[in-house]
PDB file of C-alpha atoms in Angstrom:
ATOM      1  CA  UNK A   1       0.000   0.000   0.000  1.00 41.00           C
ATOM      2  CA  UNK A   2       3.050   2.466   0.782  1.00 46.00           C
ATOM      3  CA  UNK A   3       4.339   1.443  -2.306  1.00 47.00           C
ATOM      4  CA  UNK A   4       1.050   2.356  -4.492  1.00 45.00           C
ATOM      5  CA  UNK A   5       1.122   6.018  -2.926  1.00 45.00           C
ATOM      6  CA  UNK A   6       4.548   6.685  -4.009  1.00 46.00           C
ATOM      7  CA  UNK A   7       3.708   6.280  -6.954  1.00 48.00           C
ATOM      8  CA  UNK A   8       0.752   8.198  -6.709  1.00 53.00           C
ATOM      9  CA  UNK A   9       2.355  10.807  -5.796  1.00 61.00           C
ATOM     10  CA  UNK A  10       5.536  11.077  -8.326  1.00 81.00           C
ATOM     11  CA  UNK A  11       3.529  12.635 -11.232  1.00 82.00           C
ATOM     12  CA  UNK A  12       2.041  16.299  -9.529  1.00 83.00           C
ATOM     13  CA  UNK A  13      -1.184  16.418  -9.992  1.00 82.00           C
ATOM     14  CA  UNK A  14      -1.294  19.507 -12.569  1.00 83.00           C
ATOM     15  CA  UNK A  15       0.280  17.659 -15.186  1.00 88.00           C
ATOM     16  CA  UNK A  16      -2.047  14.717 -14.869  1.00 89.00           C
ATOM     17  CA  UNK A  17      -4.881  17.746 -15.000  1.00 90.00           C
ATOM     18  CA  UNK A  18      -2.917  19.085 -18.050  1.00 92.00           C
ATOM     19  CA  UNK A  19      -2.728  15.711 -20.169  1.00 94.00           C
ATOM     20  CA  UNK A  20      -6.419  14.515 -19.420  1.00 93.00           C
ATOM     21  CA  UNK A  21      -7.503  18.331 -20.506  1.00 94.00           C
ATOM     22  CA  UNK A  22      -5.911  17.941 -23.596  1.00 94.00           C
ATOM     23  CA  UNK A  23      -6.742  14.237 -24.286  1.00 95.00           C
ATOM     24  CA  UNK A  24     -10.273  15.369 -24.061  1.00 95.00           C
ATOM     25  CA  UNK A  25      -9.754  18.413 -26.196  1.00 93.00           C
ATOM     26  CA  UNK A  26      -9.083  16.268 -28.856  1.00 93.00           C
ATOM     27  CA  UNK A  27     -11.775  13.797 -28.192  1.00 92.00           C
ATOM     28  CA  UNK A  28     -14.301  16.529 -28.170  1.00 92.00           C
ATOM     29  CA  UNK A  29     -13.417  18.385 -31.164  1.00 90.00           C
ATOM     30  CA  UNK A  30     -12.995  15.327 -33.342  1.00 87.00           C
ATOM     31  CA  UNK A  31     -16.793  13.861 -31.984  1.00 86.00           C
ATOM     32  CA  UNK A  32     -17.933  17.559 -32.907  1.00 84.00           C
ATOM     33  CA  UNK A  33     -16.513  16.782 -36.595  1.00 80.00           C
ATOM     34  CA  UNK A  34     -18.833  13.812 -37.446  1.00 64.00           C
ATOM     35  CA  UNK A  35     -20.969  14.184 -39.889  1.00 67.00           C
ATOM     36  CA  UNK A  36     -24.749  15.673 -39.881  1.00 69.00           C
ATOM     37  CA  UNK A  37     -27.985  13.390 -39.292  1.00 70.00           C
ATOM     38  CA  UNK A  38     -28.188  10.218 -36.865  1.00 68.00           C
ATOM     39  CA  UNK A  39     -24.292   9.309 -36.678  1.00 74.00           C
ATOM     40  CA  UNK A  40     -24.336  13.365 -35.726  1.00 74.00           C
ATOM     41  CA  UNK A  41     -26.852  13.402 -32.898  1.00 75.00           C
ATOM     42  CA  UNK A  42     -24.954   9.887 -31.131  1.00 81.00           C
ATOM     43  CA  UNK A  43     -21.757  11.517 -31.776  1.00 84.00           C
ATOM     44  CA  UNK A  44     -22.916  14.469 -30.273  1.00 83.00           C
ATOM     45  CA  UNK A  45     -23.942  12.534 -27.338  1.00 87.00           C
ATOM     46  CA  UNK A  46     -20.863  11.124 -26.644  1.00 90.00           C
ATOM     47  CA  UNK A  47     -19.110  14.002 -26.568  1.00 91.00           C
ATOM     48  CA  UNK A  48     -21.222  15.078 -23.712  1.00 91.00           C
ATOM     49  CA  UNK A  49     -20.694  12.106 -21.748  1.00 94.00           C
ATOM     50  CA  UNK A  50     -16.465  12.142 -22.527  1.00 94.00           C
ATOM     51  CA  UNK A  51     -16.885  15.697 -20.659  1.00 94.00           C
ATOM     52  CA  UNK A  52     -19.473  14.528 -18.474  1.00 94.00           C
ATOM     53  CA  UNK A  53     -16.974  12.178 -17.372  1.00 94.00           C
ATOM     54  CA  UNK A  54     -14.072  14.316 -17.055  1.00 93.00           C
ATOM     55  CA  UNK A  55     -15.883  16.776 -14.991  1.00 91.00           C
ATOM     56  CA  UNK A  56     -16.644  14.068 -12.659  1.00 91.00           C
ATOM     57  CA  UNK A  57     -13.518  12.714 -12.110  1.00 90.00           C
ATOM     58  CA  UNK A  58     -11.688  16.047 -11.322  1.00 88.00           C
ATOM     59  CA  UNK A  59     -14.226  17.668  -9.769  1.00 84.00           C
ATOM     60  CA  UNK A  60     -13.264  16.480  -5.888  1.00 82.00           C
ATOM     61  CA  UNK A  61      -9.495  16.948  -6.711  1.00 76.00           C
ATOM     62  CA  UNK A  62      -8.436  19.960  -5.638  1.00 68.00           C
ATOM     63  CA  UNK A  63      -4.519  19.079  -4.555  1.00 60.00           C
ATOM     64  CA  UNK A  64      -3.172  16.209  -3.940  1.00 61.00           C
ATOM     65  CA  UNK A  65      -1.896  15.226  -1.361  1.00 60.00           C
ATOM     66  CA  UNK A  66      -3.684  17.961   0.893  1.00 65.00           C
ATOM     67  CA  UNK A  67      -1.835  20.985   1.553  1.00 63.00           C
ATOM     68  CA  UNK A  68      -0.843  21.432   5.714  1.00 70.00           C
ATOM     69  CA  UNK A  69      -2.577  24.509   6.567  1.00 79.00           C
ATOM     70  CA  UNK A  70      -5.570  26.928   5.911  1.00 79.00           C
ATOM     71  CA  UNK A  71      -3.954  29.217   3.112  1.00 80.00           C
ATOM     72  CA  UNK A  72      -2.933  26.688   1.177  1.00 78.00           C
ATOM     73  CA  UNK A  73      -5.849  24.412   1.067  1.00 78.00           C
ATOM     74  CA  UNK A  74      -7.574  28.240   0.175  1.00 80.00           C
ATOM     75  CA  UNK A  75      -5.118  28.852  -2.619  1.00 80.00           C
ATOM     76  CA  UNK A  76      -5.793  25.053  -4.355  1.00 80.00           C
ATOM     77  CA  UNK A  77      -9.008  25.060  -4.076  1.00 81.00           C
ATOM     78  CA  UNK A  78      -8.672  28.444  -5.991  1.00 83.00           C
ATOM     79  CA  UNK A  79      -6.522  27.299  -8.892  1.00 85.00           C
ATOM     80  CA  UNK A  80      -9.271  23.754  -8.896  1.00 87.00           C
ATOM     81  CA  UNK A  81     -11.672  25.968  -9.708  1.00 88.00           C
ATOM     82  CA  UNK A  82     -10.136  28.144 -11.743  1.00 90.00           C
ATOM     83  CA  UNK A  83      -9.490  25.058 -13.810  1.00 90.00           C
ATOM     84  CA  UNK A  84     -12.283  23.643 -14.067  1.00 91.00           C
ATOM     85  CA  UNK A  85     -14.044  26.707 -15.324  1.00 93.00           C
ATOM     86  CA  UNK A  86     -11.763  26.868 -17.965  1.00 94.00           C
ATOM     87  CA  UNK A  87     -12.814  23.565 -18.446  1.00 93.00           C
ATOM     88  CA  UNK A  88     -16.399  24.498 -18.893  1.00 94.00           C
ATOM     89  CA  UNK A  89     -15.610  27.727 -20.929  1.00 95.00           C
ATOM     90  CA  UNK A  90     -13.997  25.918 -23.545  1.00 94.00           C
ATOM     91  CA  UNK A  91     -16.508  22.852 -23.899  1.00 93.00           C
ATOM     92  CA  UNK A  92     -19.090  25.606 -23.918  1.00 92.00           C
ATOM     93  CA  UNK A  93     -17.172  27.096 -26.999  1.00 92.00           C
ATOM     94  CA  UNK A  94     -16.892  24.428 -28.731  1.00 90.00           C
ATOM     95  CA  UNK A  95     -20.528  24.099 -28.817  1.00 86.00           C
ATOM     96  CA  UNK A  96     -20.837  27.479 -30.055  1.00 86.00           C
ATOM     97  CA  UNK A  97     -19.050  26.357 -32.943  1.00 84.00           C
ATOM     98  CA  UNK A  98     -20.583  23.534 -33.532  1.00 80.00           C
ATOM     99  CA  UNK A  99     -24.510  23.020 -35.188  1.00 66.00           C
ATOM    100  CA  UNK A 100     -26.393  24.445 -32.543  1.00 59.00           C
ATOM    101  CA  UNK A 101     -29.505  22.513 -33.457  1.00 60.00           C
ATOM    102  CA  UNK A 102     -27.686  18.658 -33.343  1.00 59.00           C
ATOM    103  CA  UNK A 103     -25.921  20.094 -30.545  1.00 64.00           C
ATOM    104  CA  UNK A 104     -29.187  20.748 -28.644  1.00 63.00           C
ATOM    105  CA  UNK A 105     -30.861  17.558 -29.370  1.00 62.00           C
ATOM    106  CA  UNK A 106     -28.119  15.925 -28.133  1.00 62.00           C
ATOM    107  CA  UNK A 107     -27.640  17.689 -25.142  1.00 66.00           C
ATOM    108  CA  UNK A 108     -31.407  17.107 -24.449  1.00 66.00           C
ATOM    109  CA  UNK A 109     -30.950  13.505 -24.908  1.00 62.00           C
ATOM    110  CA  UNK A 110     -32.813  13.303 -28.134  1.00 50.00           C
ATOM    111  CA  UNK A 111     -31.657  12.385 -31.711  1.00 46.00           C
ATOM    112  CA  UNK A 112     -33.859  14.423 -33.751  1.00 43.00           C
ATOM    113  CA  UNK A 113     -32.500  15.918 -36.792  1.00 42.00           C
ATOM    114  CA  UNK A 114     -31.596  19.375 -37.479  1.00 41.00           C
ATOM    115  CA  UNK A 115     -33.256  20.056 -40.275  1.00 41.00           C
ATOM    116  CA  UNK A 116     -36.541  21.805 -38.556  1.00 39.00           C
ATOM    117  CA  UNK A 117     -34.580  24.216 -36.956  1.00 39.00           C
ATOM    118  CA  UNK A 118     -32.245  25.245 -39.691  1.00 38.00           C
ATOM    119  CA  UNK A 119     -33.054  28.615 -41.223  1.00 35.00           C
TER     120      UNK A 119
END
């Protein structure tokens, strides 16, 4: 067990942050490429649960291992946040630049097409 926490703890915790941010960069962007219709909306919806997923997992790690006293546990739970907004703020864009209509059937759970809403 002593053993499995050393090496826990020899990769910080911001890189591991760092590669699994861009990791699902990619993933996102390239499900956002498919093409329009069905294999659109279920693409989509993937997408949503890759960064459903990658929320989840980072959400309850602010620093790791805990930091000894008040200010610091203050100033990671700061920089957390911080990152996972920018988290957010660039899933959010790339749904801006994605077809909002597929995009919002998706989101909804639904796999209708976008063709009623396109104007």
């Amino acid at each position: 067990s002593g053993a499995e926490a050393d090496v826990a703890s020899s990769v910080p915790l911001h890189e591991v942050k760092r590669v699994a941010e861009l990791a699902v960069r990619r993933i996102c962007a390239h499900g956002m490429t498919a093409p329009q219709g069905a294999a659109a909306a279920s693409r989509h919806a993937e997408v949503f649960d890759v960064f459903r997923r990658h929320v989840r997992l980072f959400q309850p790690l602010a620093q790791q291992p805990p930091p000894v006293d008040a200010r610091g546990a203050a100033a990671a739970g700061h920089v957390h946040s911080g990152w996972m907004g920018k988290q957010h703020r660039w899933f959010a864009k790339l749904l801006e630049e994605s077809d909002a209509p597929a995009v919002a059937a998706a989101a909804a759970g639904g796999g209708g097409s976008s063709d009623a809403n396109a104007g």
